[in-house]
Coordinates of C-alpha atoms in Angstrom, one line a residue:
Chain A
M1 CA 16.9 2.4 4.2
Q2 CA 19.1 5.4 2.2
L3 CA 17.5 8.3 1.4
T4 CA 19.0 11.3 -0.7
A5 CA 18.9 14.7 0.8
V6 CA 16.2 15.5 -1.6
E7 CA 13.8 12.7 -0.1
E8 CA 14.9 13.0 3.5
G9 CA 13.7 16.7 3.3
M10 CA 10.4 15.2 1.8
L11 CA 10.1 12.8 4.9
E12 CA 10.8 15.7 7.1
G13 CA 7.9 17.9 5.9
R14 CA 10.2 20.5 4.1
E15 CA 8.2 20.1 0.6
G16 CA 4.8 20.2 2.4
P17 CA 2.5 17.8 4.0
A18 CA 1.3 15.9 1.1
K19 CA 4.7 14.8 0.1
Q20 CA 5.7 14.3 3.6
R21 CA 2.6 11.5 4.1
A22 CA 3.6 10.0 0.5
M23 CA 7.1 9.7 1.6
E24 CA 6.7 8.3 5.0
G25 CA 4.2 5.4 3.4
L26 CA 6.9 4.8 0.5
V27 CA 9.6 4.3 3.3
Q28 CA 7.5 2.0 5.3
L29 CA 7.0 0.3 2.2
G30 CA 10.4 -0.2 1.3
R31 CA 11.4 -1.0 4.7
A32 CA 8.4 -3.8 4.7
F33 CA 10.3 -5.2 1.5
G34 CA 13.8 -4.9 2.1
A35 CA 14.4 -1.9 -0.3
P36 CA 18.1 -0.4 0.2
R37 CA 16.7 2.9 -1.5
M38 CA 14.3 4.8 -3.9
V39 CA 14.4 5.0 -7.5
E40 CA 13.2 7.7 -9.5
I41 CA 10.1 6.8 -11.5
G42 CA 8.9 8.1 -14.7
Y43 CA 5.5 7.6 -14.8
A44 CA 2.6 6.5 -12.5
H45 CA -0.9 4.8 -13.3
I46 CA -3.2 6.0 -10.1
H47 CA -6.3 5.4 -8.0
A48 CA -9.2 6.6 -9.6
G49 CA -11.2 7.5 -6.3
M50 CA -14.3 5.1 -6.5
A51 CA -17.6 6.2 -6.1
L52 CA -19.0 3.0 -4.9
Y53 CA -16.5 2.4 -1.9
L54 CA -17.4 4.3 1.6
E55 CA -15.4 7.8 1.6
D56 CA -13.0 6.3 -1.2
V57 CA -13.3 9.4 -3.5
E58 CA -12.7 11.4 -0.4
L59 CA -9.1 9.6 -0.6
M60 CA -8.3 11.8 -3.8
E61 CA -10.0 14.8 -2.3
D62 CA -8.0 14.8 0.8
L63 CA -4.6 14.5 -1.4
A64 CA -5.7 17.3 -3.5
A65 CA -6.8 19.7 -0.6
I66 CA -3.4 19.5 0.9
D67 CA -1.8 20.3 -2.5
A68 CA -0.8 16.9 -3.8
R69 CA 0.5 17.6 -7.3
M70 CA 1.9 14.9 -9.7
A71 CA 5.7 14.8 -9.8
V72 CA 5.6 12.7 -13.1
P73 CA 3.2 12.0 -15.9
A74 CA 0.4 10.1 -14.3
S75 CA -2.9 8.6 -15.8
V76 CA -5.7 7.2 -13.8
N77 CA -7.2 4.0 -13.3
I78 CA -10.8 2.7 -14.2
A79 CA -13.8 4.3 -11.9
N80 CA -17.2 3.0 -11.0
A81 CA -19.4 5.1 -13.4
D82 CA -19.3 6.7 -16.9
V83 CA -19.4 10.2 -15.7
E84 CA -20.6 11.6 -18.8
N85 CA -22.8 8.8 -20.2
W86 CA -24.0 7.5 -16.7
K87 CA -27.7 7.2 -18.0
L88 CA -26.6 4.3 -20.8
T89 CA -25.8 2.1 -17.8
G90 CA -28.6 2.6 -15.4
A91 CA -26.5 3.9 -12.8
P92 CA -28.1 6.6 -10.3
E93 CA -27.1 10.1 -11.0
K94 CA -25.8 10.6 -7.6
L95 CA -22.8 8.1 -8.1
A96 CA -22.0 9.8 -11.5
K97 CA -22.0 13.3 -9.6
L98 CA -19.8 11.7 -6.8
Q99 CA -17.7 9.9 -9.4
R100 CA -17.1 13.5 -11.1
R101 CA -15.8 14.8 -7.9
A102 CA -12.8 12.4 -8.3
A103 CA -12.2 13.9 -11.9
D104 CA -12.0 17.2 -10.3
A105 CA -9.5 16.1 -7.8
H106 CA -7.2 14.5 -10.7
H107 CA -7.6 18.0 -12.5
K108 CA -6.3 19.8 -9.5
M109 CA -3.5 17.1 -9.0
G110 CA -2.2 17.2 -12.7
S111 CA -3.2 13.7 -13.2
A112 CA -4.7 12.8 -16.6
C113 CA -7.8 11.8 -15.5
T114 CA -8.2 8.9 -18.2
F115 CA -10.5 6.4 -16.0
T116 CA -9.2 3.3 -18.0
C117 CA -7.3 0.3 -17.4
T118 CA -5.7 0.5 -20.6
P119 CA -4.0 4.0 -20.3
Y120 CA -1.5 2.8 -23.0
W121 CA -4.2 2.9 -25.6
A122 CA -4.8 6.7 -24.5
G123 CA -1.3 7.5 -25.1
H124 CA 0.6 6.5 -21.8
W125 CA 3.4 4.6 -23.2
P126 CA 6.4 4.0 -20.6
T127 CA 9.7 2.8 -22.4
W128 CA 12.2 0.7 -21.9
N129 CA 14.0 0.5 -18.2
T130 CA 11.0 3.1 -17.3
H131 CA 10.5 2.7 -13.5
M132 CA 7.0 3.2 -12.8
T133 CA 4.0 2.6 -10.6
S134 CA 0.7 1.1 -11.4
I135 CA -2.4 0.3 -9.5
E136 CA -4.0 -1.8 -12.1
S137 CA -2.3 -5.4 -12.5
T138 CA -3.0 -5.5 -16.6
V139 CA -1.0 -2.1 -16.6
T140 CA 1.8 -3.6 -14.6
I141 CA 2.1 -6.6 -16.9
F142 CA 1.7 -5.0 -20.1
C143 CA 4.2 -2.0 -19.3
N144 CA 6.7 -4.7 -18.0
S145 CA 6.0 -7.6 -20.6
V146 CA 6.0 -5.4 -23.9
L147 CA 7.2 -2.2 -23.2
G148 CA 10.1 -3.4 -20.7
A149 CA 9.3 -0.7 -18.1
R150 CA 9.9 -1.8 -14.4
S151 CA 6.7 -2.2 -12.3
N152 CA 5.4 -3.9 -9.5
R153 CA 1.8 -4.9 -8.9
D154 CA 0.7 -2.1 -6.6
G155 CA -2.0 -0.7 -4.8
F156 CA -3.0 2.9 -3.3
F157 CA 0.8 3.8 -2.8
A158 CA 1.0 4.1 -6.8
V159 CA -0.2 7.8 -5.7
Y160 CA 2.3 8.4 -3.5
A161 CA 4.8 7.3 -6.0
G162 CA 3.5 10.0 -8.3
M163 CA 3.4 12.7 -5.6
T164 CA 7.0 12.2 -4.9
G165 CA 8.7 10.7 -8.2
R166 CA 10.0 8.0 -6.0
Y167 CA 9.4 4.2 -5.4
P168 CA 11.4 1.7 -3.2
L169 CA 13.8 -0.4 -5.1
F170 CA 12.5 -4.0 -4.9
G171 CA 10.4 -6.4 -6.9
Y172 CA 10.4 -6.2 -10.4
H173 CA 12.4 -2.9 -10.4
L174 CA 15.4 -5.4 -10.0
D175 CA 17.1 -7.3 -12.9
E176 CA 17.1 -10.5 -10.5
N177 CA 13.5 -10.8 -10.5
R178 CA 13.0 -10.0 -14.0
R179 CA 14.0 -13.8 -15.3
G180 CA 11.8 -16.5 -16.5
T181 CA 10.7 -19.2 -13.9
H182 CA 8.6 -21.3 -16.4
R183 CA 8.8 -22.5 -19.9
V184 CA 5.7 -22.3 -21.5
R185 CA 5.4 -24.3 -25.3
V186 CA 2.3 -23.5 -26.7
A187 CA 1.5 -26.2 -29.2
T188 CA -2.1 -25.0 -30.6
P189 CA -2.7 -22.5 -33.1
L190 CA -4.4 -19.3 -31.3
E191 CA -7.1 -18.2 -33.7
S192 CA -8.5 -14.9 -31.7
V193 CA -7.5 -12.5 -29.5
T194 CA -10.0 -14.6 -26.7
D195 CA -8.0 -17.4 -27.4
Y196 CA -4.7 -15.6 -25.9
S197 CA -6.9 -14.6 -22.9
A198 CA -7.7 -18.5 -22.0
L199 CA -4.0 -19.1 -22.8
G200 CA -3.2 -16.7 -20.2
F201 CA -5.7 -17.5 -17.6
H202 CA -4.7 -21.3 -17.9
V203 CA -1.0 -20.5 -17.5
G204 CA -1.3 -18.1 -14.8
R205 CA -3.0 -20.9 -12.9
I206 CA 0.1 -22.9 -12.9
V207 CA 2.7 -20.2 -12.3
G208 CA 1.2 -18.4 -9.4
E209 CA 3.6 -15.3 -9.1
G210 CA 6.4 -16.8 -11.8
V211 CA 7.6 -15.5 -14.9
P212 CA 6.6 -17.4 -17.9
V213 CA 8.6 -17.6 -20.9
F214 CA 6.4 -18.4 -24.2
E215 CA 7.8 -20.2 -26.9
G216 CA 5.9 -21.8 -29.9
F217 CA 3.5 -18.7 -31.4
A218 CA 2.7 -19.0 -34.9
Q219 CA 3.5 -15.5 -35.2
R220 CA 4.4 -12.4 -33.4
P221 CA 1.2 -11.6 -31.4
S222 CA -0.6 -8.6 -31.8
L223 CA -0.6 -5.9 -29.1
D224 CA -4.3 -6.7 -28.5
A225 CA -3.5 -10.3 -28.1
L226 CA -0.4 -9.3 -25.6
D227 CA -2.7 -7.2 -23.6
A228 CA -5.5 -9.7 -23.3
M229 CA -2.9 -12.8 -22.4
G230 CA -1.4 -10.5 -19.8
A231 CA -4.7 -9.2 -18.3
A232 CA -5.6 -13.0 -18.0
L233 CA -2.0 -13.8 -16.6
A234 CA -2.4 -11.5 -13.9
T235 CA -5.9 -12.4 -12.9
S236 CA -5.7 -16.0 -12.5
G237 CA -2.2 -15.7 -10.8
G238 CA -0.2 -13.2 -9.3
V239 CA 2.0 -12.7 -12.8
A240 CA 3.6 -9.2 -12.9
L241 CA 5.8 -10.3 -16.2
F242 CA 5.8 -12.7 -18.8
I243 CA 8.3 -13.2 -21.2
V244 CA 7.7 -13.4 -25.1
P245 CA 11.7 -13.6 -26.7
G246 CA 11.5 -11.3 -29.6
V247 CA 8.9 -9.1 -28.1
T248 CA 9.8 -8.2 -24.5
P249 CA 12.8 -6.0 -24.2
P250 CA 15.7 -6.9 -23.8
Y251 CA 15.3 -10.7 -24.4
A252 CA 15.9 -12.0 -27.9
T253 CA 16.2 -15.7 -26.9
A254 CA 14.6 -18.0 -24.0
E255 CA 18.1 -18.7 -23.3
Q256 CA 18.8 -15.1 -22.0
A257 CA 15.0 -14.9 -20.4
F258 CA 16.2 -17.7 -18.3
A259 CA 19.8 -16.2 -17.8
G260 CA 21.4 -19.6 -17.1
R261 CA 18.8 -20.9 -14.9
S262 CA 16.9 -24.1 -15.2
P263 CA 13.1 -23.7 -15.4
A264 CA 11.0 -24.9 -12.5
E265 CA 8.6 -26.5 -14.9
T266 CA 7.8 -26.8 -18.7
I267 CA 4.0 -26.8 -19.5
E268 CA 2.9 -28.1 -22.7
V269 CA -0.4 -25.9 -23.5
T270 CA -2.7 -27.9 -26.2
R271 CA -5.9 -27.2 -27.5
A272 CA -7.5 -29.0 -24.9
D273 CA -6.0 -26.7 -22.4
V274 CA -7.6 -23.6 -24.3
D275 CA -11.0 -25.1 -24.6
A276 CA -11.0 -25.9 -20.9
V277 CA -10.8 -22.5 -20.2
Y278 CA -13.8 -21.8 -22.1
G279 CA -15.8 -24.8 -20.5
Y280 CA -14.9 -23.3 -17.0
F281 CA -16.2 -20.1 -18.0
C282 CA -19.7 -21.2 -19.7
T283 CA -21.6 -22.0 -16.7
R284 CA -25.0 -21.2 -18.2
G285 CA -26.0 -24.6 -19.6
D286 CA -29.5 -23.1 -21.2
G287 CA -27.4 -20.1 -22.8
V288 CA -29.5 -17.5 -21.2
F289 CA -27.9 -14.1 -21.0
D290 CA -28.9 -10.4 -20.0
I291 CA -25.8 -8.7 -21.5
V292 CA -23.2 -9.1 -24.4
H293 CA -20.0 -7.5 -23.2
V294 CA -16.9 -6.6 -25.3
G295 CA -13.9 -4.8 -24.5
C296 CA -12.0 -6.2 -21.3
P297 CA -9.5 -4.9 -20.9
H298 CA -10.8 -1.5 -21.9
A299 CA -10.9 -1.7 -26.0
S300 CA -8.2 -0.3 -28.1
F301 CA -8.8 1.8 -31.4
E302 CA -8.1 -1.2 -33.6
E303 CA -10.8 -3.2 -31.4
M304 CA -13.2 -0.6 -31.8
K305 CA -12.6 -0.8 -35.6
D306 CA -13.0 -4.5 -35.6
Y307 CA -16.6 -3.9 -33.6
A308 CA -17.5 -1.4 -36.1
A309 CA -16.7 -3.4 -39.0
R310 CA -18.8 -6.7 -37.9
L311 CA -21.7 -4.5 -37.0
D312 CA -21.5 -2.5 -40.0
G313 CA -25.5 -1.9 -41.2
R314 CA -26.6 -4.5 -39.0
R315 CA -29.0 -4.5 -36.0
I316 CA -28.2 -5.5 -32.4
F317 CA -31.1 -8.3 -31.8
P318 CA -34.4 -6.3 -30.2
G319 CA -34.2 -6.2 -26.1
T320 CA -30.3 -7.5 -26.2
E321 CA -28.0 -5.3 -24.1
F322 CA -24.8 -5.2 -26.1
W323 CA -21.9 -3.4 -24.2
I324 CA -18.4 -2.0 -25.5
T325 CA -16.2 -0.5 -22.8
T326 CA -13.1 1.5 -23.6
S327 CA -11.4 4.9 -22.2
R328 CA -12.9 8.1 -23.0
A329 CA -9.7 8.9 -25.0
V330 CA -10.5 6.0 -27.3
R331 CA -13.9 6.7 -27.3
R332 CA -13.3 10.3 -28.7
M333 CA -11.1 8.9 -31.6
A334 CA -13.7 6.5 -32.6
E335 CA -16.2 9.4 -32.5
E336 CA -13.9 11.1 -34.7
A337 CA -13.5 8.8 -37.0
G338 CA -17.1 8.0 -37.5
L339 CA -17.1 4.7 -35.8
L340 CA -19.3 5.6 -32.6
R341 CA -22.0 6.7 -35.0
A342 CA -22.0 3.3 -36.9
L343 CA -21.9 1.5 -33.7
E344 CA -24.5 3.3 -32.0
A345 CA -26.7 2.9 -35.0
S346 CA -26.6 -0.9 -34.5
G347 CA -27.8 -0.2 -31.0
A348 CA -24.5 -1.0 -29.3
K349 CA -23.7 1.0 -26.0
V350 CA -20.6 2.3 -26.1
I351 CA -19.5 3.1 -22.5
S352 CA -16.5 4.8 -21.2
D353 CA -14.7 5.2 -17.6
T354 CA -16.1 1.8 -16.5
C355 CA -16.9 -1.7 -17.3
P356 CA -19.6 -4.2 -15.9
I357 CA -17.6 -5.3 -12.9
S358 CA -16.3 -1.9 -12.3
C359 CA -20.3 -0.3 -12.2
H360 CA -22.9 -0.8 -10.0
F361 CA -23.5 -4.0 -10.9
A362 CA -21.1 -5.4 -8.6
R363 CA -22.4 -6.7 -5.3
T364 CA -18.9 -6.9 -3.4
V365 CA -18.8 -2.9 -3.2
S366 CA -19.8 -0.7 -0.4
P367 CA -21.5 2.6 -1.4
D368 CA -23.0 5.2 0.9
P369 CA -26.6 4.3 1.2
A370 CA -27.5 7.8 0.2
L371 CA -26.5 7.3 -3.3
G372 CA -29.4 4.8 -3.8
V373 CA -27.2 2.3 -5.7
V374 CA -29.3 -1.0 -6.6
P375 CA -27.7 -3.6 -8.3
P376 CA -29.9 -4.9 -11.2
P377 CA -30.6 -8.8 -11.3
I378 CA -28.7 -10.3 -13.9
R379 CA -28.3 -13.8 -14.4
S380 CA -25.6 -14.4 -16.8
V381 CA -23.2 -12.3 -19.0
V382 CA -21.6 -13.0 -22.1
V383 CA -18.1 -12.1 -22.4
D384 CA -14.9 -12.0 -24.5
S385 CA -12.5 -11.8 -21.8
A386 CA -11.3 -14.6 -19.1
K387 CA -10.7 -12.0 -17.2
Q388 CA -13.8 -10.2 -17.2
A389 CA -15.3 -13.6 -16.6
K390 CA -13.8 -14.1 -13.2
Y391 CA -14.7 -10.8 -11.9
V392 CA -18.5 -11.2 -13.4
R393 CA -18.5 -14.6 -11.1
D394 CA -16.6 -13.2 -7.9
M395 CA -18.5 -9.6 -8.1
I396 CA -21.8 -9.4 -9.8
R397 CA -21.9 -13.3 -8.7
C398 CA -23.6 -14.6 -11.6
D399 CA -23.2 -17.1 -14.5
T400 CA -20.6 -16.6 -17.8
L401 CA -20.4 -17.3 -21.1
L402 CA -17.2 -17.3 -22.2
T403 CA -16.7 -16.7 -26.2
G404 CA -14.6 -15.0 -29.2
T405 CA -15.2 -11.5 -29.9
A406 CA -16.7 -12.4 -33.3
E407 CA -19.1 -15.1 -31.8
A408 CA -20.1 -12.5 -28.9
I409 CA -20.8 -9.8 -31.6
E410 CA -22.8 -12.3 -33.5
T411 CA -24.8 -13.4 -30.3
A412 CA -25.8 -9.6 -29.5
L413 CA -27.2 -9.6 -33.5
S414 CA -29.0 -13.0 -33.3
G415 CA -30.2 -12.9 -29.6
R416 CA -28.7 -16.2 -28.9
F417 CA -25.6 -17.5 -27.8
V418 CA -22.8 -18.4 -30.2
A419 CA -20.0 -20.4 -28.7
R420 CA -16.4 -20.2 -29.7
G421 CA -16.0 -21.5 -33.0
G422 CA -19.3 -20.7 -34.2
V423 CA -18.2 -17.7 -36.3
A424 CA -15.6 -18.6 -39.3
Chain B
M1 CA 3.6 -12.8 29.2
S2 CA 6.2 -13.8 26.6
T3 CA 7.6 -11.7 23.6
L4 CA 8.0 -13.3 20.2
Q5 CA 10.3 -11.7 17.6
G6 CA 9.5 -10.9 14.0
H7 CA 10.0 -8.3 11.5
G8 CA 8.1 -5.3 12.0
I9 CA 6.2 -4.5 8.5
V10 CA 3.6 -1.6 9.6
N11 CA 4.1 0.7 12.3
G12 CA 2.0 0.9 15.1
R13 CA 1.0 -0.9 18.4
A14 CA -2.4 -2.7 19.2
S15 CA -4.0 -5.2 21.2
G16 CA -6.7 -7.8 20.7
P17 CA -8.0 -11.2 20.9
A18 CA -6.1 -13.7 18.5
L19 CA -8.3 -15.2 15.5
V20 CA -6.0 -17.5 13.7
A21 CA -6.3 -18.6 10.0
E22 CA -4.5 -21.9 9.0
E23 CA -5.2 -20.8 5.6
A24 CA -3.6 -17.9 2.9
I25 CA -6.2 -15.0 2.9
S26 CA -7.3 -12.8 0.2
F27 CA -8.8 -9.6 1.3
L28 CA -10.5 -9.2 -2.0
G29 CA -13.3 -11.8 -1.5
D30 CA -12.5 -13.7 1.4
V31 CA -14.0 -11.1 4.0
D32 CA -17.2 -9.0 3.8
I33 CA -16.3 -5.6 4.1
N34 CA -20.1 -4.5 5.3
T35 CA -19.9 -7.0 8.0
G36 CA -15.8 -8.2 8.8
T37 CA -17.3 -11.8 8.4
V38 CA -14.9 -14.3 6.7
V39 CA -16.8 -15.2 3.9
G40 CA -14.3 -17.2 1.7
D41 CA -13.1 -20.7 1.6
L42 CA -11.1 -20.7 4.8
P43 CA -12.4 -23.5 6.9
S44 CA -10.3 -22.5 10.2
V45 CA -12.2 -19.1 10.4
H46 CA -15.1 -19.3 7.9
G47 CA -18.0 -17.4 9.4
R48 CA -15.5 -15.6 12.2
S49 CA -15.8 -12.0 12.5
V50 CA -12.3 -10.2 12.0
K51 CA -13.5 -7.2 13.6
G52 CA -11.3 -5.9 16.6
T53 CA -9.1 -9.2 16.5
V54 CA -5.1 -9.7 15.8
L55 CA -5.6 -11.5 12.8
V56 CA -3.0 -14.4 12.1
F57 CA -2.6 -16.1 9.1
P58 CA 0.6 -17.6 7.3
Y59 CA 0.7 -15.5 3.8
S60 CA -1.5 -13.4 1.7
R61 CA -3.3 -14.6 -1.6
G62 CA -2.1 -12.1 -4.1
S63 CA -4.6 -9.6 -5.6
A64 CA -3.6 -6.0 -6.7
G65 CA -7.0 -4.8 -5.2
A66 CA -6.5 -5.9 -1.9
W67 CA -5.6 -2.7 -0.3
R68 CA -9.0 -1.4 -1.1
F69 CA -10.6 -4.3 0.9
L70 CA -8.6 -3.5 3.7
Y71 CA -8.9 0.2 3.7
Q72 CA -12.9 -0.5 3.3
L73 CA -12.9 -3.0 6.1
F74 CA -11.4 -0.2 8.4
K75 CA -13.8 2.6 6.9
H76 CA -16.7 0.4 8.2
G77 CA -15.3 0.2 11.3
N78 CA -14.8 -4.1 11.0
H79 CA -10.8 -4.1 10.5
P80 CA -8.5 -6.3 12.3
V81 CA -6.6 -4.3 14.8
A82 CA -3.4 -5.6 14.0
I83 CA -2.2 -8.3 11.8
V84 CA 0.5 -10.8 12.0
T85 CA 1.7 -13.3 9.3
R86 CA 4.6 -15.7 8.5
D87 CA 5.6 -14.3 5.2
V88 CA 5.4 -10.7 4.3
P89 CA 2.0 -10.2 2.7
D90 CA 1.8 -8.8 -0.8
P91 CA 2.3 -5.0 -1.2
S92 CA -1.3 -4.4 -2.0
V93 CA -1.9 -5.6 1.6
V94 CA 0.8 -3.7 3.3
Q95 CA -0.3 -0.5 1.6
G96 CA -3.8 -1.2 2.9
A97 CA -2.5 -1.6 6.4
I98 CA -0.3 1.7 6.3
L99 CA -3.0 3.5 5.1
A100 CA -5.6 1.9 7.7
G101 CA -3.5 2.3 10.4
I102 CA -3.2 -1.5 11.0
P103 CA 0.2 -2.7 12.3
I104 CA 1.6 -5.9 11.0
V105 CA 4.5 -8.1 12.1
S106 CA 5.6 -10.7 9.9
G107 CA 8.7 -13.7 10.1
V108 CA 7.0 -15.1 13.6
P109 CA 8.4 -18.5 13.3
P110 CA 6.1 -21.4 12.5
E111 CA 7.3 -23.3 15.8
E112 CA 5.8 -20.3 17.9
W113 CA 2.3 -20.5 16.3
E114 CA 0.9 -22.7 18.4
R115 CA 1.3 -20.0 21.1
F116 CA -1.3 -18.0 19.3
R117 CA -4.6 -19.4 20.4
N118 CA -8.0 -17.8 19.4
G119 CA -9.4 -15.6 22.0
A120 CA -5.8 -15.2 23.6
V121 CA -5.2 -11.3 23.7
L122 CA -1.8 -10.3 21.8
T123 CA -0.1 -6.9 21.7
V124 CA 1.6 -6.4 18.8
D125 CA 4.2 -3.6 17.9
G126 CA 4.9 -3.1 14.5
G127 CA 7.8 -0.5 15.1
A128 CA 9.6 -3.1 17.3
G129 CA 8.7 -6.1 15.5
R130 CA 7.2 -7.8 18.6
V131 CA 4.2 -9.7 19.5
E132 CA 3.2 -10.3 23.0
T133 CA 1.4 -13.1 24.2
P134 CA -0.3 -14.1 27.6
E135 CA 1.8 -17.0 28.4

């Protein structure tokens, strides 16, 4: 791998042990994937340090201790507890305190401690052709597909890229991998953001790690719809990039997206395909649920406005647990706009930094026993996101009831499950 | 003893008994981090422990969270000591292996796989891209 003099210097330790460790890792990664050289990145979305995994917060503390600093703008991924409002979730205080230690490490390293899977709603908005890195697949696909930035689906090394400002040149950083592989004809109207989530889940299962090109939308999908569709594509498949001609930079037409190659397959999506995803994630025949959840990926300010309008002046059904999850930045904006008071007056819980599958409800974690983490018994969760549904099933290991956002809110208000289509 | 040449993916050298999976592995979900036991739908190795083995599998199934689970296997002392694959694993798996110091060699020709018998001690040299087998 060809390194510049600056990169060689980092590798040899001339810029300290933190950059040396980071560059050693990135060089190995580059070698594994045949990268000819490094590229300079403009943004990194990095690991939080997760309190529910053994010595995982320490990963970030160890970097801070050897004076790691972010060389580029950096945001921080979702965490395992709401650091401020942990009591709302029933988490042990020790867990929240451990999670706060990760925040301290991020402050020292100069990363914006966003603790969210949607840093773009918090102002981290990389632009066309910005090379970047992300530990969160939802961020990767949104930034590639909606903003035209260049990102792989990364893991821990996003922090190494942030520390050095470098990333090996391979994968979705290269034009040759940013071309359509599958044509998707959407032959059904999509009536809600959750319909886009279901569409993404369906298509991701078919295309795997391909690049689907979408045609046939009746109108330009909203940013929230694109976010939901991308998150689902990245969940059921390994999709890092989708192309909507006229939306995804720089593709004005499907022909440009395919760049002269024939698609491997043309996928016609019907109403039945979308319905089938709802069916797949409605596993609780008796409609019993313990929690109603909206805000996966973490809600945008627009979604907070929508929730507040639907809940305006109404009360969550007594004994029903209703969670809205968002980033601390959007929560703060909602607070200043008066939305938070209205949401909380209805009985909704507005939770930041985490979500049902990221918090202590998950059964696939490995916390230090001293934290006293005990996952509560949960039979079923009502969700409005196919991504959340998939991981509720895999990580909380309980039933799911997938429905639209409006219907999820009606479920919380009435105490009875309202299936998709149940709200006009 | 004979030597198979592949591509070195993650540096390091380690030996252990082979555990050969015929199916693709996802480290998010297929292996219990608290025990090292294969709990996923992998008939060829279901119920076996990856702890201390040279884990051999064709390719990894994608998940951006895979690195964390491989690293957690290491933190709990339940990790494979080395990994041998046909295809280069996902970036996330490679990152977890570098973090945990687990050498990886990929690209060993499939026709050589029959030499990887469960329990036979393999030595993996990730720097040189070599796997040494007892026969």
